[in-house]
Tab-separated table of C-alpha atoms and ligand atoms in Angstrom:
chain	number	residue	atom	x	y	z
A	226	MET	CA	0.000	0.000	0.000
A	227	ARG	CA	1.181	3.552	-0.685
A	228	LEU	CA	2.425	5.480	2.337
A	229	ASP	CA	-0.144	8.285	1.931
A	230	ARG	CA	-2.966	5.726	1.742
A	231	PHE	CA	-1.630	3.897	4.802
A	232	LEU	CA	-1.638	7.161	6.792
A	233	SER	CA	-4.994	8.424	5.589
A	234	ASN	CA	-6.570	5.057	6.470
A	235	LEU	CA	-5.823	5.891	10.105
A	236	PRO	CA	-8.957	7.562	11.549
A	237	ARG	CA	-7.099	10.529	12.973
A	238	PHE	CA	-5.604	11.858	9.724
A	239	ASN	CA	-7.260	13.361	6.689
A	240	ARG	CA	-5.491	13.798	3.364
A	241	GLN	CA	-4.369	17.315	4.188
A	242	ASP	CA	-2.812	16.120	7.476
A	243	VAL	CA	-1.044	13.341	5.612
A	244	ARG	CA	0.508	15.760	3.115
A	245	GLN	CA	1.766	17.929	5.971
A	246	LEU	CA	3.117	15.033	8.009
A	247	LEU	CA	5.062	13.765	5.039
A	248	ALA	CA	6.338	17.178	3.965
A	249	SER	CA	7.536	17.970	7.486
A	250	GLY	CA	9.616	14.774	7.641
A	251	ARG	CA	7.843	13.382	10.701
A	252	VAL	CA	7.169	9.962	9.183
A	253	ARG	CA	9.783	7.222	9.202
A	254	VAL	CA	9.596	3.924	7.350
A	255	ASP	CA	12.008	1.245	8.528
A	256	GLY	CA	13.916	3.853	10.518
A	257	GLN	CA	14.383	6.348	7.655
A	258	VAL	CA	12.505	9.621	7.234
A	259	ASN	CA	10.281	9.183	4.203
A	260	ARG	CA	8.547	12.101	2.468
A	261	ASP	CA	7.445	10.120	-0.577
A	262	SER	CA	3.665	9.695	-0.645
A	263	HIS	CA	4.136	6.811	-3.114
A	264	ALA	CA	6.576	4.890	-0.904
A	265	GLU	CA	5.462	1.320	-0.395
A	266	VAL	CA	4.277	0.178	3.022
A	267	ARG	CA	4.239	-3.580	3.449
A	268	VAL	CA	3.094	-5.732	6.369
A	269	PHE	CA	6.814	-6.065	7.104
A	270	SER	CA	7.406	-2.295	7.236
A	271	ARG	CA	7.840	-0.432	10.503
A	272	VAL	CA	6.094	2.937	10.291
A	273	GLU	CA	6.645	5.646	12.885
A	274	LEU	CA	5.332	9.149	13.398
A	275	ASP	CA	7.622	11.151	15.664
A	276	ASP	CA	8.047	8.755	18.590
A	277	GLN	CA	4.848	6.759	17.996
A	278	VAL	CA	4.870	3.405	16.284
A	279	LEU	CA	1.997	3.292	13.797
A	280	GLN	CA	2.834	-0.204	12.589
A	281	ALA	CA	5.496	-2.395	14.172
A	282	GLY	CA	5.979	-4.508	11.039
A	283	LYS	CA	5.745	-8.244	10.945
A	284	ALA	CA	8.968	-10.217	10.738
A	285	ALA	CA	9.597	-11.494	7.220
A	286	ARG	CA	10.662	-15.149	7.357
A	287	TYR	CA	12.637	-17.130	4.805
A	288	PHE	CA	13.769	-20.753	5.055
A	289	MET	CA	15.453	-23.426	3.004
A	290	LEU	CA	14.327	-26.990	3.601
A	291	HIS	CA	15.947	-30.196	2.462
A	292	LYS	CA	12.726	-31.819	1.307
A	293	PRO	CA	12.781	-35.551	1.867
A	294	LEU	CA	11.040	-38.065	-0.371
A	295	GLY	CA	7.429	-38.886	0.479
A	296	VAL	CA	6.483	-35.479	1.862
A	297	VAL	CA	4.094	-33.363	-0.124
A	298	SER	CA	4.943	-29.808	-1.236
A	299	ALA	CA	1.804	-28.212	0.140
A	300	THR	CA	0.735	-26.476	3.295
A	301	GLU	CA	-2.134	-28.951	3.938
A	302	HIS	CA	-2.908	-32.413	2.661
A	303	PRO	CA	-5.558	-34.976	3.663
A	304	GLU	CA	-3.234	-38.034	3.419
A	305	HIS	CA	0.428	-37.128	3.370
A	306	ARG	CA	2.735	-35.275	5.688
A	307	THR	CA	3.421	-31.826	4.295
A	308	VAL	CA	6.663	-29.899	4.251
A	309	LEU	CA	5.165	-27.494	6.804
A	310	ASP	CA	4.850	-30.421	9.238
A	311	LEU	CA	8.652	-30.522	9.211
A	312	LEU	CA	9.021	-26.962	10.471
A	313	ASP	CA	9.153	-26.165	14.143
A	314	GLU	CA	7.949	-22.578	13.788
A	315	THR	CA	5.123	-20.498	15.205
A	316	ASP	CA	2.362	-19.184	12.937
A	317	LYS	CA	3.142	-21.766	10.280
A	318	HIS	CA	-0.153	-21.019	8.546
A	319	GLU	CA	1.411	-17.700	7.437
A	320	LEU	CA	4.106	-19.517	5.469
A	321	HIS	CA	3.914	-20.667	1.875
A	322	LEU	CA	6.180	-22.389	-0.618
A	323	ALA	CA	8.217	-20.581	-3.261
A	324	GLY	CA	7.971	-23.379	-5.807
A	325	ARG	CA	7.174	-27.055	-5.415
A	326	LEU	CA	8.695	-30.480	-5.776
A	327	ASP	CA	6.909	-33.741	-6.524
A	328	LEU	CA	6.209	-36.205	-3.720
A	329	ASN	CA	9.071	-38.429	-4.891
A	330	THR	CA	11.542	-35.578	-5.510
A	331	SER	CA	13.960	-34.414	-2.831
A	332	GLY	CA	16.091	-31.331	-2.410
A	333	LEU	CA	15.919	-27.594	-2.081
A	334	LEU	CA	12.598	-26.027	-1.203
A	335	LEU	CA	12.167	-22.367	-0.256
A	336	ILE	CA	9.521	-21.350	2.266
A	337	THR	CA	8.526	-17.837	3.295
A	338	ASN	CA	5.759	-15.519	4.454
A	339	ASP	CA	6.831	-12.856	1.923
A	340	GLY	CA	4.606	-13.064	-1.132
A	341	GLN	CA	6.561	-10.513	-3.155
A	342	TRP	CA	9.766	-12.438	-2.642
A	343	SER	CA	8.242	-15.801	-3.557
A	344	ARG	CA	6.757	-14.267	-6.708
A	345	ARG	CA	10.248	-13.161	-7.712
A	346	VAL	CA	11.544	-16.680	-7.056
A	347	THR	CA	8.886	-18.310	-9.204
A	348	ALA	CA	8.267	-15.615	-11.861
A	349	PRO	CA	8.691	-17.253	-15.284
A	350	GLN	CA	10.152	-13.990	-16.667
A	351	GLY	CA	12.868	-14.177	-13.989
A	352	LYS	CA	14.338	-17.226	-15.763
A	353	GLN	CA	16.146	-18.286	-12.622
A	354	PRO	CA	18.114	-21.492	-13.149
A	355	LYS	CA	16.976	-24.532	-11.202
A	356	VAL	CA	19.523	-27.306	-11.068
A	357	TYR	CA	18.539	-30.960	-10.613
A	358	ARG	CA	20.445	-34.178	-10.202
A	359	VAL	CA	18.634	-36.807	-12.214
A	360	GLU	CA	18.896	-40.585	-12.115
A	361	THR	CA	17.266	-42.593	-14.861
A	362	GLU	CA	16.233	-46.191	-15.393
A	363	GLN	CA	17.954	-46.483	-18.804
A	364	PRO	CA	21.282	-45.071	-19.970
A	365	ILE	CA	20.858	-41.442	-21.014
A	366	ASP	CA	20.864	-40.919	-24.765
A	367	PRO	CA	23.424	-38.182	-25.595
A	368	ALA	CA	20.853	-36.872	-28.118
A	369	CYS	CA	18.987	-35.507	-25.087
A	370	ILE	CA	21.614	-32.759	-24.772
A	371	GLU	CA	20.736	-31.157	-28.089
A	372	VAL	CA	16.991	-31.777	-27.845
A	373	PHE	CA	16.775	-30.283	-24.347
A	374	ALA	CA	18.886	-27.310	-25.496
A	375	GLN	CA	16.556	-26.697	-28.442
A	376	GLY	CA	13.397	-27.051	-26.334
A	377	LEU	CA	10.799	-29.799	-26.308
A	378	TYR	CA	7.198	-29.427	-27.402
A	379	PHE	CA	4.737	-29.997	-24.539
A	380	ARG	CA	1.438	-30.782	-26.182
A	381	PHE	CA	-0.722	-30.268	-23.098
A	382	GLU	CA	0.450	-26.677	-22.588
A	383	ASP	CA	1.070	-26.179	-26.328
A	384	LEU	CA	4.502	-24.696	-25.752
A	385	LEU	CA	8.164	-25.215	-26.377
A	386	THR	CA	10.233	-25.597	-23.227
A	387	GLN	CA	12.970	-23.050	-22.565
A	388	PRO	CA	16.462	-24.170	-23.560
A	389	ALA	CA	17.797	-26.441	-20.818
A	390	GLU	CA	21.344	-27.593	-20.133
A	391	LEU	CA	22.042	-31.265	-19.661
A	392	GLN	CA	25.358	-32.567	-18.427
A	393	ILE	CA	25.668	-36.348	-18.450
A	394	LEU	CA	27.668	-37.414	-15.393
A	395	ALA	CA	27.390	-41.194	-15.676
A	396	PRO	CA	25.394	-43.552	-17.931
A	397	ARG	CA	22.252	-43.107	-15.799
A	398	GLN	CA	23.024	-39.873	-14.024
A	399	ALA	CA	22.898	-36.239	-15.150
A	400	ARG	CA	22.713	-32.677	-14.013
A	401	LEU	CA	19.914	-30.702	-15.618
A	402	THR	CA	19.462	-26.931	-15.475
A	403	LEU	CA	15.976	-25.626	-16.212
A	404	TYR	CA	14.909	-21.988	-16.504
A	405	GLU	CA	11.218	-22.599	-15.806
A	406	GLY	CA	9.113	-24.992	-13.781
A	407	ARG	CA	6.445	-26.866	-15.746
A	408	TYR	CA	4.385	-29.635	-14.229
A	409	HIS	CA	6.570	-32.793	-13.867
A	410	GLN	CA	8.945	-31.120	-16.295
A	411	VAL	CA	12.057	-33.229	-15.768
A	412	LYS	CA	10.122	-36.502	-15.875
A	413	ARG	CA	8.324	-35.452	-19.034
A	414	MET	CA	11.536	-34.384	-20.735
A	415	PHE	CA	13.166	-37.750	-20.122
A	416	GLY	CA	9.831	-39.434	-20.853
A	417	HIS	CA	10.171	-38.078	-24.390
A	418	PHE	CA	13.130	-40.478	-24.689
A	419	GLN	CA	11.178	-43.328	-23.018
A	420	ASN	CA	13.534	-43.056	-20.087
A	421	LYS	CA	11.994	-43.099	-16.629
A	422	VAL	CA	13.352	-40.782	-13.941
A	423	VAL	CA	13.967	-42.929	-10.869
A	424	GLY	CA	15.681	-40.277	-8.744
A	425	LEU	CA	15.288	-36.514	-8.769
A	426	HIS	CA	16.911	-34.039	-6.412
A	427	ARG	CA	16.978	-30.231	-6.638
A	428	LEU	CA	20.392	-28.768	-5.865
A	429	SER	CA	19.775	-25.056	-6.345
A	430	MET	CA	17.360	-22.291	-7.287
A	431	GLY	CA	18.952	-19.166	-8.716
A	432	ALA	CA	22.005	-18.438	-6.580
A	433	ILE	CA	20.639	-20.338	-3.558
A	434	THR	CA	22.210	-23.765	-3.156
A	435	LEU	CA	20.944	-26.452	-0.815
A	436	ASP	CA	23.119	-26.398	2.288
A	437	GLU	CA	24.963	-29.722	2.370
A	438	ARG	CA	24.822	-29.757	6.154
A	439	LEU	CA	21.043	-30.173	6.064
A	440	CYS	CA	19.910	-33.792	6.199
A	441	PRO	CA	16.587	-34.666	4.530
A	442	GLY	CA	13.832	-33.089	6.615
A	443	GLN	CA	16.078	-30.422	8.141
A	444	TYR	CA	15.819	-26.715	7.446
A	445	ARG	CA	17.423	-23.415	8.333
A	446	ALA	CA	16.717	-19.700	7.981
A	447	LEU	CA	18.156	-18.090	4.866
A	448	THR	CA	20.996	-15.635	5.344
A	449	ALA	CA	20.573	-11.975	4.346
A	450	ALA	CA	22.781	-12.624	1.315
A	451	GLU	CA	20.592	-15.546	0.221
A	452	ILE	CA	17.410	-13.524	0.636
A	453	ALA	CA	18.939	-10.770	-1.486
A	454	CYS	CA	19.483	-13.252	-4.361
A	455	PHE	CA	15.847	-12.691	-5.413
B	24	URA	N1	10.476	-31.836	-12.494
B	24	URA	C1	9.785	-32.930	-12.092
B	24	URA	O1	9.436	-33.778	-12.892
B	24	URA	N2	9.505	-33.033	-10.782
B	24	URA	C2	9.889	-32.142	-9.848
B	24	URA	O2	9.615	-32.313	-8.664
B	24	URA	C3	10.621	-31.015	-10.286
B	24	URA	C4	10.886	-30.879	-11.616
């Protein structure tokens, strides 16, 4: 919400008051005097007028979880344990996932209460690389490298996938970098070559890499530098 709207929503100020308060430099947002009526006030912003706190600002929370197999990437599920069940945090209902992994995929999952941040993480225009370690049932056909780089046609969505980078590490093991996140994308890409994915693990999203110290099911808060990656 704009700062002037935030202030004029308070019963004691009319629009004229708000203009004066801002012009006189009495309003601070996150500790800084702010005279800009268009400045953005978020639920996480601390807003002060002189020595009064108008809004304390909610704490923004950001976590990385090493998602184990068999846990669903959702905040609620009738049958399965969800990734939120793995977090020992208060007010868990305020958290949501910045991207998902299939039930039988493990690896990096980002969880937050900051909707703007998670939209940046998942925005298709952002083209943030997501890196997966893939294990397949059959040896990987080297032709996959070129086909994945050119893009594959997905009939259901009627689209061509973004160029993806495949690095074959062993006959049945590869590292795949995607710049989007379509439904079951990795499995469908290998499915095109009649090769079943039997193991899938996400190593990184953008510049955030799964912390190797986290065992499956463990999580930690992101550092300020990690948060700033998006
Ligand atoms: N691609 C898949 O097929 N599954 C995932 O969980 C992630 C990417």
